[in-house]
Coordinates of C-alpha atoms in Angstrom, one line a residue:
Chain A
M205 CA 107.9 59.5 71.0
E206 CA 105.2 58.3 73.3
S207 CA 103.7 61.1 75.2
I208 CA 104.2 61.2 79.0
H209 CA 101.2 61.2 81.2
V210 CA 101.5 62.9 84.6
K211 CA 99.0 62.2 87.3
L212 CA 98.1 65.1 89.7
N213 CA 96.7 64.7 93.1
E214 CA 95.1 67.9 94.3
V215 CA 95.9 68.8 97.9
V216 CA 94.5 72.3 98.2
L217 CA 91.6 71.1 100.4
R218 CA 94.0 69.5 102.9
D219 CA 97.6 70.8 102.8
G220 CA 96.6 73.9 100.9
L221 CA 94.1 75.2 103.5
Q222 CA 96.1 74.3 106.6
L223 CA 97.9 77.6 107.1
E224 CA 94.9 79.8 106.2
D225 CA 93.5 81.9 109.0
K226 CA 89.9 81.8 107.7
I227 CA 88.2 78.4 108.2
L228 CA 86.4 77.6 105.0
S229 CA 82.8 76.5 105.2
I230 CA 81.6 73.2 103.7
E231 CA 79.9 75.2 101.0
E232 CA 83.0 77.0 100.0
K233 CA 85.0 73.8 99.9
L234 CA 82.3 72.2 97.8
E235 CA 82.4 75.0 95.3
I236 CA 86.2 74.7 94.9
Y237 CA 86.0 71.0 94.7
A238 CA 83.3 71.0 92.0
A239 CA 85.3 73.5 89.9
L240 CA 88.4 71.3 90.2
K241 CA 86.5 68.3 89.2
K242 CA 85.1 70.1 86.2
A243 CA 88.7 71.1 85.2
G244 CA 89.5 67.4 85.1
I245 CA 91.1 66.7 88.5
Q246 CA 90.5 63.1 89.4
S247 CA 92.4 62.7 92.6
F248 CA 91.9 64.7 95.8
E249 CA 93.4 64.7 99.3
F250 CA 90.1 66.2 100.5
G251 CA 90.8 66.5 104.2
A252 CA 92.4 65.0 107.3
F253 CA 91.3 63.1 110.4
V254 CA 93.6 64.9 112.8
H255 CA 92.9 66.5 116.1
P256 CA 90.5 69.3 115.4
K257 CA 92.2 71.6 117.9
R258 CA 95.6 71.1 116.2
V259 CA 94.3 71.8 112.7
P260 CA 91.0 73.6 112.9
Q261 CA 90.7 73.9 109.1
M262 CA 90.3 70.0 108.9
A263 CA 87.6 69.7 111.6
N264 CA 84.8 69.4 109.1
S265 CA 86.5 66.7 106.9
G266 CA 84.0 64.0 107.8
E267 CA 81.0 66.2 107.0
F268 CA 82.7 67.4 103.8
F269 CA 83.2 63.8 102.7
S270 CA 79.6 63.0 103.2
R271 CA 78.8 65.7 100.6
I272 CA 81.2 64.4 97.9
E273 CA 81.0 60.7 98.7
K274 CA 78.8 60.1 95.6
D275 CA 81.9 60.8 93.5
K276 CA 83.9 57.8 94.9
A277 CA 83.5 55.8 91.7
E278 CA 84.9 58.5 89.5
A279 CA 87.5 60.3 91.7
S280 CA 90.0 59.2 94.3
L281 CA 89.0 60.8 97.6
I282 CA 91.9 60.5 100.1
A283 CA 92.0 61.6 103.7
L284 CA 95.2 62.2 105.6
I285 CA 95.6 60.4 108.9
P286 CA 98.3 60.7 111.6
N287 CA 97.4 57.6 113.6
L288 CA 95.1 54.6 114.1
K289 CA 92.4 56.9 115.6
G290 CA 92.5 58.9 112.4
A291 CA 91.9 55.6 110.4
E292 CA 89.0 54.7 112.6
R293 CA 87.4 58.1 112.2
A294 CA 87.9 57.9 108.5
R295 CA 86.2 54.6 108.4
E296 CA 83.3 55.9 110.5
A297 CA 82.9 58.6 107.9
G298 CA 82.9 56.0 105.1
V299 CA 86.2 57.1 103.6
Q300 CA 87.9 54.3 101.6
T301 CA 91.3 55.7 101.0
V302 CA 93.6 57.1 103.7
N303 CA 97.1 58.5 103.6
Y304 CA 99.2 57.9 106.7
V305 CA 101.9 60.5 107.3
L306 CA 105.2 59.9 109.1
S307 CA 108.4 62.0 108.9
I308 CA 111.7 60.7 107.8
S309 CA 113.4 62.9 110.4
D310 CA 112.7 62.2 114.1
S311 CA 112.6 65.9 115.0
H312 CA 109.8 66.6 112.6
N313 CA 107.9 63.4 113.5
L314 CA 108.1 64.5 117.1
Q315 CA 106.6 67.9 116.3
N316 CA 104.0 66.5 114.0
V317 CA 102.8 63.4 115.8
Q318 CA 104.6 63.5 119.1
Q319 CA 106.6 60.3 118.7
P320 CA 109.8 59.2 117.0
T321 CA 109.7 57.8 113.4
A322 CA 110.4 54.3 114.6
K323 CA 107.2 54.3 116.6
S324 CA 105.3 55.7 113.6
L325 CA 106.6 52.8 111.5
E326 CA 105.4 50.3 114.1
D327 CA 102.0 52.0 114.2
L328 CA 101.9 51.8 110.4
K329 CA 101.9 48.0 110.6
E330 CA 98.9 48.1 112.9
I331 CA 97.1 50.6 110.6
R332 CA 97.9 48.5 107.6
W333 CA 96.3 45.5 109.3
Y334 CA 93.3 47.6 110.3
C335 CA 92.8 49.0 106.8
G336 CA 93.2 45.5 105.2
K337 CA 90.6 44.1 107.6
N338 CA 88.2 46.9 106.8
G339 CA 88.6 47.0 103.0
M340 CA 90.3 50.4 103.1
V341 CA 93.2 51.5 100.8
L342 CA 96.2 52.7 102.7
N343 CA 98.8 55.1 101.2
V344 CA 101.8 56.5 103.0
S345 CA 103.3 60.0 103.0
C346 CA 106.9 60.5 104.1
A347 CA 107.5 64.1 105.3
T348 CA 110.9 65.8 105.3
T349 CA 112.3 63.3 102.7
F350 CA 114.4 66.0 101.1
G351 CA 115.4 67.9 104.3
C352 CA 114.2 68.7 107.7
P353 CA 113.8 72.3 109.1
F354 CA 115.3 71.1 112.4
E355 CA 117.9 68.6 111.3
G356 CA 118.9 69.9 107.9
E357 CA 120.0 67.4 105.2
I358 CA 118.6 63.9 105.6
P359 CA 121.0 61.0 104.7
E360 CA 119.7 59.1 101.6
E361 CA 120.5 55.9 103.4
R362 CA 117.9 56.8 106.1
V363 CA 115.3 57.5 103.4
L364 CA 116.0 54.2 101.7
E365 CA 115.9 52.3 104.9
I366 CA 112.5 53.6 106.0
L367 CA 111.1 53.1 102.5
G368 CA 112.3 49.5 102.6
E369 CA 110.1 48.9 105.6
I370 CA 107.1 50.7 104.1
V371 CA 107.4 49.0 100.7
L372 CA 107.1 45.6 102.4
L373 CA 103.5 46.4 103.5
D374 CA 102.1 46.5 100.0
I375 CA 101.2 50.2 99.9
P376 CA 99.7 51.3 96.5
L377 CA 101.2 54.9 96.6
I378 CA 104.1 56.3 98.6
T379 CA 104.4 60.0 98.7
L380 CA 107.8 61.6 99.2
A381 CA 107.3 65.1 100.6
D382 CA 109.6 68.1 100.6
T383 CA 107.8 69.6 103.6
T384 CA 109.6 72.9 103.8
G385 CA 110.8 73.4 100.3
M386 CA 114.4 72.3 100.8
A387 CA 114.7 70.0 97.8
H388 CA 116.8 71.0 94.8
P389 CA 116.6 69.5 91.3
K390 CA 120.0 67.7 91.4
Q391 CA 119.0 66.1 94.7
V392 CA 115.5 65.1 93.5
H393 CA 116.9 63.6 90.3
G394 CA 119.6 61.7 92.1
L395 CA 117.5 60.4 95.0
M396 CA 114.5 59.4 92.8
K397 CA 116.7 57.5 90.4
R398 CA 118.1 55.6 93.3
I399 CA 114.7 54.9 94.9
L400 CA 113.1 53.8 91.6
E401 CA 116.0 51.5 91.0
Q402 CA 115.8 50.0 94.4
F403 CA 112.0 49.7 94.4
P404 CA 111.1 49.1 90.7
N405 CA 107.6 47.8 91.4
Q406 CA 106.5 50.6 93.8
T407 CA 104.6 53.7 92.7
F408 CA 105.9 56.9 94.1
N409 CA 104.3 60.3 94.3
L410 CA 106.2 63.6 94.8
H411 CA 105.0 66.5 97.0
F412 CA 106.9 69.8 96.6
H413 CA 106.6 73.2 98.2
N414 CA 107.8 76.3 96.3
T415 CA 109.5 77.8 99.4
R416 CA 112.7 78.7 97.6
G417 CA 111.4 79.1 94.0
M418 CA 112.6 75.7 92.9
G419 CA 109.1 74.0 92.9
L420 CA 108.6 73.7 89.1
A421 CA 112.3 72.8 88.5
N422 CA 111.9 70.0 91.1
V423 CA 108.8 68.7 89.4
L424 CA 110.7 68.5 86.1
A425 CA 113.6 66.8 87.9
G426 CA 111.2 64.2 89.2
V427 CA 109.6 63.6 85.8
K428 CA 113.1 63.2 84.3
A429 CA 114.0 60.6 86.9
G430 CA 110.8 58.7 86.0
V431 CA 108.2 59.8 88.5
R432 CA 104.7 60.3 87.1
N433 CA 102.6 61.2 90.2
F434 CA 102.7 64.6 91.9
D435 CA 100.8 66.4 94.6
T436 CA 99.9 70.0 93.7
A437 CA 97.7 72.6 95.3
L438 CA 95.4 75.1 93.6
G439 CA 96.8 78.6 94.0
G440 CA 100.0 77.3 95.4
I441 CA 98.8 77.9 99.0
G442 CA 99.6 75.7 102.0
G443 CA 102.2 74.4 104.4
C444 CA 102.7 72.3 107.5
P445 CA 101.6 74.0 110.7
F446 CA 104.3 72.1 112.6
A447 CA 107.3 73.0 110.4
P448 CA 108.8 76.5 110.8
G449 CA 109.3 78.3 107.6
A450 CA 106.7 76.2 105.7
T451 CA 105.1 77.9 102.7
G452 CA 102.9 77.0 99.8
N453 CA 102.7 73.8 97.8
V454 CA 103.7 73.8 94.2
C455 CA 100.8 75.5 92.4
T456 CA 98.5 73.3 90.3
E457 CA 97.8 75.8 87.5
D458 CA 101.5 76.8 87.3
V459 CA 102.5 73.1 87.0
V460 CA 99.8 72.3 84.5
H461 CA 100.8 75.3 82.4
M462 CA 104.4 74.3 82.3
L463 CA 103.7 70.6 81.6
Q464 CA 101.2 71.5 78.8
L465 CA 103.8 73.8 77.1
M466 CA 106.3 70.9 77.3
D467 CA 103.8 68.5 75.7
L468 CA 103.3 66.4 78.8
E469 CA 99.7 65.1 79.4
T470 CA 97.9 66.0 82.6
E471 CA 94.3 65.6 81.3
T472 CA 93.2 68.8 83.0
D473 CA 91.8 72.0 81.5
L474 CA 93.9 75.1 82.3
D475 CA 91.1 77.6 82.0
G476 CA 89.0 75.5 84.3
L477 CA 91.8 75.5 86.9
L478 CA 92.1 79.2 86.7
A479 CA 88.3 79.5 87.3
A480 CA 88.7 77.3 90.3
S481 CA 91.7 79.3 91.5
D482 CA 89.5 82.4 91.3
L483 CA 86.9 80.8 93.6
L484 CA 89.7 79.9 96.0
S485 CA 91.1 83.4 96.3
E486 CA 87.6 84.7 96.9
A487 CA 87.0 82.0 99.6
I488 CA 90.3 82.6 101.5
G489 CA 90.0 86.3 101.1
H490 CA 93.3 87.1 99.5
A491 CA 95.4 86.6 96.4
S492 CA 97.3 83.3 96.2
P493 CA 101.0 82.9 95.2
S494 CA 99.9 81.5 91.8
Y495 CA 101.9 82.9 89.0
L496 CA 99.3 82.1 86.4
M497 CA 96.6 84.0 88.2
K498 CA 98.7 87.1 87.9
A499 CA 100.3 86.7 84.5
G500 CA 97.9 84.5 82.6
P501 CA 99.1 81.7 80.3
S502 CA 102.0 82.5 78.1
T503 CA 99.8 81.8 75.0
Q504 CA 97.9 85.0 75.8
K505 CA 98.5 87.8 73.3
Y506 CA 98.2 91.5 74.1
P507 CA 96.8 94.0 71.6
L508 CA 99.3 96.5 70.2
P509 CA 99.0 99.9 71.9
V510 CA 97.3 102.5 69.7
T511 CA 99.9 105.0 68.5
Q512 CA 99.1 108.5 67.5
Chain B
M212 CA 133.7 65.5 87.0
E213 CA 134.9 69.0 86.2
S214 CA 132.8 71.6 88.0
I215 CA 130.7 73.9 85.9
H216 CA 131.3 77.6 86.2
V217 CA 128.3 79.9 85.6
K218 CA 128.9 83.6 84.9
L219 CA 126.3 86.0 86.2
N220 CA 125.7 89.4 84.8
E221 CA 123.8 91.6 87.3
V222 CA 121.0 93.6 85.7
V223 CA 119.2 95.0 88.8
L224 CA 120.6 98.5 88.2
R225 CA 119.1 98.6 84.7
D226 CA 116.3 96.1 83.9
G227 CA 115.7 95.6 87.6
L228 CA 114.9 99.2 88.4
Q229 CA 112.9 100.0 85.2
L230 CA 109.5 99.3 86.5
E231 CA 110.0 100.9 90.0
D232 CA 108.0 104.0 90.7
K233 CA 110.6 105.5 93.0
I234 CA 113.7 106.9 91.2
L235 CA 116.8 105.8 93.0
S236 CA 119.4 108.3 93.8
I237 CA 123.0 107.9 92.8
E238 CA 123.9 107.3 96.4
E239 CA 121.3 104.5 96.7
K240 CA 122.5 102.9 93.5
L241 CA 126.1 103.1 94.7
E242 CA 125.3 101.4 98.0
I243 CA 123.6 98.5 96.2
Y244 CA 126.4 98.3 93.6
A245 CA 129.1 98.2 96.3
A246 CA 127.3 95.5 98.2
L247 CA 127.0 93.4 95.0
K248 CA 130.7 93.8 94.2
K249 CA 131.5 92.8 97.8
A250 CA 129.4 89.6 97.3
G251 CA 131.6 88.7 94.3
I252 CA 129.5 90.0 91.3
Q253 CA 132.0 91.0 88.5
S254 CA 129.7 92.0 85.7
F255 CA 127.0 94.7 85.8
E256 CA 124.6 96.2 83.4
F257 CA 124.7 99.4 85.4
G258 CA 122.4 101.6 83.4
A259 CA 121.1 102.7 80.0
F260 CA 121.5 105.6 77.6
V261 CA 117.9 105.8 76.5
H262 CA 115.6 108.7 76.3
P263 CA 115.3 110.0 79.9
K264 CA 111.6 110.8 79.4
R265 CA 110.9 107.2 78.3
V266 CA 112.8 105.5 81.1
P267 CA 113.3 108.1 83.9
Q268 CA 115.0 105.6 86.2
M269 CA 118.0 105.5 83.8
A270 CA 118.4 109.3 83.4
N271 CA 121.4 109.4 85.8
S272 CA 123.3 106.5 84.2
G273 CA 126.1 108.8 83.0
E274 CA 126.6 110.4 86.4
F275 CA 126.4 107.0 88.1
F276 CA 129.1 105.6 85.8
S277 CA 131.4 108.5 86.6
R278 CA 131.2 107.3 90.3
I279 CA 132.0 103.6 89.5
E280 CA 134.4 104.2 86.6
K281 CA 137.4 103.4 88.7
D282 CA 136.2 99.7 88.9
K283 CA 136.5 99.3 85.1
A284 CA 139.7 97.1 85.4
E285 CA 138.1 94.6 87.8
A286 CA 134.4 94.5 86.7
S287 CA 132.5 94.6 83.5
L288 CA 130.5 97.8 83.4
I289 CA 127.9 97.6 80.6
A290 CA 125.4 100.1 79.5
L291 CA 122.3 99.3 77.4
I292 CA 121.8 101.4 74.3
P293 CA 118.8 101.4 71.9
N294 CA 120.5 103.3 69.0
L295 CA 123.6 105.1 67.8
K296 CA 122.8 108.2 69.8
G297 CA 122.9 105.9 72.9
A298 CA 126.4 104.7 71.8
E299 CA 127.5 108.3 71.4
R300 CA 126.2 109.3 74.8
A301 CA 127.9 106.2 76.4
R302 CA 131.2 107.2 74.7
E303 CA 130.9 110.8 76.0
A304 CA 130.4 109.3 79.5
G305 CA 133.5 107.2 79.1
V306 CA 131.7 103.9 79.0
Q307 CA 133.7 101.2 77.2
T308 CA 131.1 98.4 76.9
V309 CA 127.6 98.8 75.5
N310 CA 124.8 96.4 74.9
Y311 CA 122.6 97.2 71.9
V312 CA 119.1 95.9 72.2
L313 CA 116.8 94.8 69.3
S314 CA 113.8 92.6 69.4
I315 CA 113.3 89.4 67.4
S316 CA 109.7 90.3 66.9
D317 CA 108.8 93.4 64.8
S318 CA 105.9 94.3 67.0
H319 CA 108.0 94.5 70.2
N320 CA 110.8 96.3 68.3
L321 CA 108.3 98.9 67.1
Q322 CA 107.1 99.4 70.7
N323 CA 110.6 99.5 72.2
V324 CA 112.5 101.5 69.6
Q325 CA 109.9 102.6 67.0
Q326 CA 111.2 100.8 64.0
P327 CA 111.1 97.3 62.6
T328 CA 113.7 94.7 63.4
A329 CA 115.3 94.9 60.0
K330 CA 116.0 98.6 60.5
S331 CA 117.6 97.9 63.9
L332 CA 119.8 95.3 62.3
E333 CA 120.9 97.8 59.7
D334 CA 121.6 100.3 62.5
L335 CA 123.6 97.6 64.3
K336 CA 126.2 97.6 61.5
E337 CA 126.7 101.3 61.9
I338 CA 126.9 101.1 65.6
R339 CA 129.4 98.2 65.3
W340 CA 131.5 100.4 63.0
Y341 CA 131.2 103.3 65.5
C342 CA 132.2 101.2 68.5
G343 CA 135.1 99.6 66.6
K344 CA 136.4 103.0 65.6
N345 CA 136.2 104.3 69.2
G346 CA 137.7 101.2 70.9
M347 CA 134.4 100.3 72.5
V348 CA 133.1 96.7 73.1
L349 CA 129.7 96.1 71.6
N350 CA 127.4 93.3 72.9
V351 CA 123.9 92.6 71.5
S352 CA 120.7 91.7 73.3
C353 CA 117.8 90.0 71.4
A354 CA 114.5 90.7 73.2
T355 CA 111.4 88.5 72.7
T356 CA 113.6 85.5 71.6
F357 CA 111.4 83.0 73.4
G358 CA 108.0 84.7 72.6
C359 CA 106.4 88.1 72.0
P360 CA 103.5 89.5 74.1
F361 CA 102.0 90.8 70.9
E362 CA 102.8 88.1 68.4
G363 CA 103.0 85.0 70.6
E364 CA 105.4 82.2 69.6
I365 CA 108.4 83.2 67.5
P366 CA 109.5 80.8 64.8
E367 CA 113.0 79.3 65.6
E368 CA 113.9 80.0 62.0
R369 CA 113.5 83.7 62.5
V370 CA 115.7 83.7 65.7
L371 CA 118.4 81.7 63.8
E372 CA 118.2 84.0 60.8
I373 CA 118.6 87.2 62.9
L374 CA 121.4 85.6 65.0
G375 CA 123.2 84.7 61.7
E376 CA 123.4 88.3 60.8
I377 CA 124.5 89.4 64.3
V378 CA 127.2 86.7 64.7
L379 CA 128.9 87.9 61.5
L380 CA 129.7 91.2 63.2
D381 CA 132.1 89.7 65.7
I382 CA 130.1 90.4 68.9
P383 CA 131.7 89.1 72.1
L384 CA 128.4 88.4 73.9
I385 CA 124.9 87.9 72.5
T386 CA 122.1 87.9 75.0
L387 CA 118.9 86.0 74.3
A388 CA 116.1 87.5 76.3
D389 CA 112.7 86.1 77.4
T390 CA 111.3 89.6 77.8
T391 CA 107.9 88.7 79.2
G392 CA 108.6 85.3 80.8
M393 CA 107.1 83.1 78.0
A394 CA 110.0 80.6 77.8
H395 CA 109.6 77.1 79.1
P396 CA 112.4 74.6 79.8
K397 CA 111.8 72.3 76.8
Q398 CA 111.9 75.3 74.4
V399 CA 115.0 76.7 76.1
H400 CA 116.8 73.4 75.9
G401 CA 115.8 72.7 72.3
L402 CA 116.4 76.2 70.9
M403 CA 119.8 76.6 72.7
K404 CA 121.0 73.2 71.6
R405 CA 120.2 74.3 68.0
I406 CA 121.8 77.7 68.4
L407 CA 125.0 76.4 70.0
E408 CA 125.3 73.9 67.3
Q409 CA 124.8 76.4 64.5
F410 CA 127.2 79.0 66.1
P411 CA 129.8 77.0 68.0
N412 CA 132.3 79.8 68.4
Q413 CA 129.8 82.4 69.7
T414 CA 129.3 83.1 73.4
F415 CA 125.6 83.4 74.4
N416 CA 124.0 84.8 77.5
L417 CA 120.5 84.0 78.7
H418 CA 118.1 86.5 80.2
F419 CA 114.9 85.1 81.9
H420 CA 112.0 86.7 83.7
N421 CA 110.1 84.7 86.3
T422 CA 106.7 85.8 85.1
R423 CA 105.1 82.3 85.1
G424 CA 107.3 80.7 87.8
M425 CA 109.6 78.8 85.4
G426 CA 112.6 81.2 85.8
L427 CA 114.8 78.8 87.7
A428 CA 113.8 75.8 85.6
N429 CA 114.7 77.8 82.5
V430 CA 118.1 78.6 83.9
L431 CA 118.7 74.9 84.5
A432 CA 117.5 74.0 81.0
G433 CA 120.0 76.6 79.6
V434 CA 122.9 75.2 81.7
K435 CA 122.0 71.7 80.5
A436 CA 122.0 72.8 76.9
G437 CA 125.5 74.2 77.4
V438 CA 125.0 77.9 78.2
R439 CA 127.3 79.3 80.9
N440 CA 126.3 83.0 81.0
F441 CA 123.1 84.4 82.6
D442 CA 121.5 87.7 83.4
T443 CA 120.0 87.9 86.9
A444 CA 118.6 90.7 89.0
L445 CA 119.0 91.2 92.7
G446 CA 115.6 90.7 94.4
G447 CA 114.0 89.4 91.2
I448 CA 112.6 92.9 90.4
G449 CA 112.3 94.4 86.9
G450 CA 110.6 94.2 83.6
C451 CA 110.4 96.0 80.2
P452 CA 108.2 99.2 80.4
F453 CA 107.2 98.6 76.8
A454 CA 106.0 95.0 77.1
P455 CA 102.6 94.4 78.6
G456 CA 102.5 91.8 81.4
A457 CA 106.3 92.2 82.0
T458 CA 107.4 91.2 85.5
G459 CA 110.6 90.6 87.4
N460 CA 113.9 89.2 86.2
V461 CA 115.0 85.8 87.5
C462 CA 116.3 86.6 91.0
T463 CA 120.1 86.7 91.6
E464 CA 120.0 85.2 95.1
D465 CA 117.5 82.5 94.2
V466 CA 119.6 81.5 91.2
V467 CA 122.8 81.4 93.2
H468 CA 121.2 79.5 96.0
M469 CA 120.0 76.8 93.6
L470 CA 123.2 76.6 91.6
Q471 CA 125.3 76.3 94.9
L472 CA 123.1 73.5 96.1
M473 CA 123.7 71.7 92.8
D474 CA 127.5 72.2 93.0
L475 CA 127.7 74.7 90.2
E476 CA 130.2 77.5 90.7
T477 CA 129.1 81.1 90.6
E478 CA 132.0 82.6 92.7
T479 CA 129.5 84.7 94.6
D480 CA 128.7 84.8 98.3
L481 CA 125.1 84.1 99.1
D482 CA 125.1 85.9 102.5
G483 CA 126.6 89.0 100.7
L484 CA 123.9 88.9 98.1
L485 CA 121.2 88.7 100.8
A486 CA 122.7 91.8 102.5
A487 CA 122.7 93.6 99.1
S488 CA 119.1 92.5 98.6
D489 CA 118.2 94.0 102.0
L490 CA 119.6 97.3 100.9
L491 CA 117.6 97.1 97.6
S492 CA 114.3 96.5 99.4
E493 CA 115.0 99.5 101.6
A494 CA 115.9 101.7 98.6
I495 CA 112.8 100.7 96.5
G496 CA 110.6 100.9 99.6
H497 CA 109.0 97.5 99.3
A498 CA 109.7 93.8 99.6
S499 CA 111.1 92.2 96.4
P500 CA 109.8 88.9 94.9
S501 CA 113.0 87.2 96.1
Y502 CA 112.2 83.8 97.6
L503 CA 115.4 83.6 99.6
M504 CA 114.7 87.0 101.3
K505 CA 111.5 85.5 102.7
A506 CA 112.6 81.9 103.3
G507 CA 116.3 82.1 103.9
P508 CA 118.7 79.4 102.5
S509 CA 117.6 75.8 102.8
T510 CA 120.7 75.1 104.9
Q511 CA 119.2 77.2 107.6
K512 CA 118.1 75.1 110.6
Y513 CA 115.4 76.1 113.1
P514 CA 115.6 75.4 116.8
L515 CA 113.2 72.8 118.1
P516 CA 110.2 74.4 119.9
V517 CA 110.3 74.2 123.6
T518 CA 107.8 71.6 124.8
Q519 CA 106.3 71.5 128.3

C-alpha cells in the first residue's frame, strides 16, 4: 500500500501563543521557530496582522517576519489577517502568503471581527483582488465550522454554502477550524466526505482544538475521510481570545507521535519536536498540555527495577 | 442502522485510586459509587484483594464490599485478584465475581506478581477450578497486551498464544489492557480484528490509559474492530503502581461524551457522571485529568458578551 503523507502547518507562533499571558520576545520566537525548522516543519502560521491592542502577542509579527524572511524559499510563512487592512500591513512587511479568517457562524464572526459573515465574504472578494494584484497568495480559514460556542451546532448546509462562495475565488488552501473543540470523529468524517465530494479539486486543511480530548481522534477521522493537511501547535497550547471556553490546539508532537506509530509520513523528527517543545515551555514559563512532553514516546523502554 | 450499544465497566474505585496519595475512606468511596450508580453505571471493579502493604488504597476492599453487597442483583461488582489467596479472600468477603490479572510480558508480570507469565497461567487453572467449585465467576485481565514499559512492543503471536490458553478455561470476560498507554489506533484495530476472528465466541473488554493522548482514538478503533466492552475510570485518574510512566485510565465522562455525540448507546447520564466526578475531585483533593470537567459538554452554549 502506498504510504500516506500528511502535511502539518505549525500554528504555535500564532494561535498557540494567543492565550499566553507572557508576551514572547522576537528572540524567543526565533529560537522556537529555528528548532521547529530543524525538526522538519516546513509550513508556519508565524503571526497575525490584527489590531495590536486586541491581540498583543501578535504585535511584533512584522518585525518577526523580517528576521525569518530569508527562509521564504524553503518554508511557507503565512500570516493571519482579519481584514483588508491586515493584508495591506502584511504586504508592507513583505509577507507573501496571508490567511484570511472568517467564521461560519455569525455570532462568532461578530465577536471576532465585528461584522456578520456575509460582510466578511464580501470583503474576501476585495482582499482576493488586492492579493492577486500584488502577487500575494491568499488562503482562507473558516472558524466555527464544526460548532459555535454561542450558537451550538452549525448546519452542514451553511458550511457547504459558504465554502461554495470561497471555492469560486481560486483559493489554494481552505482551512476548516474547530475553534472551540466541539467536533467529534463521526461529524468530521461525515462532513469532510461530503465537502471533498462536492469540491474535489479544492485542497482543505483541518484545524482542531483538544478541548474535549477528541483532538487526535478527529485528526484520524479527517485522514480517513481523505484530508492530508492539518494545523497543529507545538505543546498543544493556544485558543481564540474571542471564543469562550477556547483551549489548546491539537499538539504537534502528540499528532506526529501517533501518525508515526501508524506508519503515516509527516517528514518531521519527533526528538527535534520535543526539543522545540522544551524551548517553548521555557519561553512561556509553564508546562504545556503536551502528552509526549510528560510521558515520552511509547517506544521508550524503562530499565527493570533492581530487586534485592 | 441498528444502534451500537457499548458496555462500560467503571474502574475508578480500583485502578483509578491506585496512584492517589490520599487513601479514600469507605464513606468517600460509597458516595462516589452511589453517584455513579445513579448515573447509570452497572458494572464496577470496586476493589482488589492484593497485599495491603503493596497497594494501601485497596486495603478496605472487603469492608467496602460489605457496604455495597446489597446491589449484587442489579450491578456487576468485580474485585481484582493477583493470585489464589486473593480469590480466597474475595470469597470470604462474599464477592461473587473476581478478575484475575496476569501480564502478557514476563518483565511486567515479574514486577506485578513476582513470577513469570507461564507460572501465572498455571495458577489461573487452579483459580479457575477454585472459583468453579465455589460458584464464583472468574474473569481475566491481560496487562501489557499492547506494549510493555520494560520490553517495548509485544509480538501479536505471544498475545494470541496466551489468549488461546485462557479462552479454553471458559472465562466470561477477558480484558486486554494497555497498562502504560502504548497502544495506537492502527494497532488496536489490527490486533482486535485478529483476536475476534480467532476467538469468535469469546467476549473481550478493552482497558486503555490516556498516557499519550490516544485514549479516545483507541476506544473508537476498538469499537470499529467490533469490541463492545470497555473499562473507563471516572475523572481519568489511575495507573499501575508497578509500571513506570503509568498515568490515568481513559476517562469515563470523556468517553461517554464522545460516544453520545457519535450516537453510540452507553445507557449512562452525562450530567450524573459529571456530578460523580465532582465528588471524586473533592475526595482525592485535586482536579482530575477529565476534559469534560474543565470544558463542559460541547452542547453547552455560551451567552454572547454584552457589547457597548
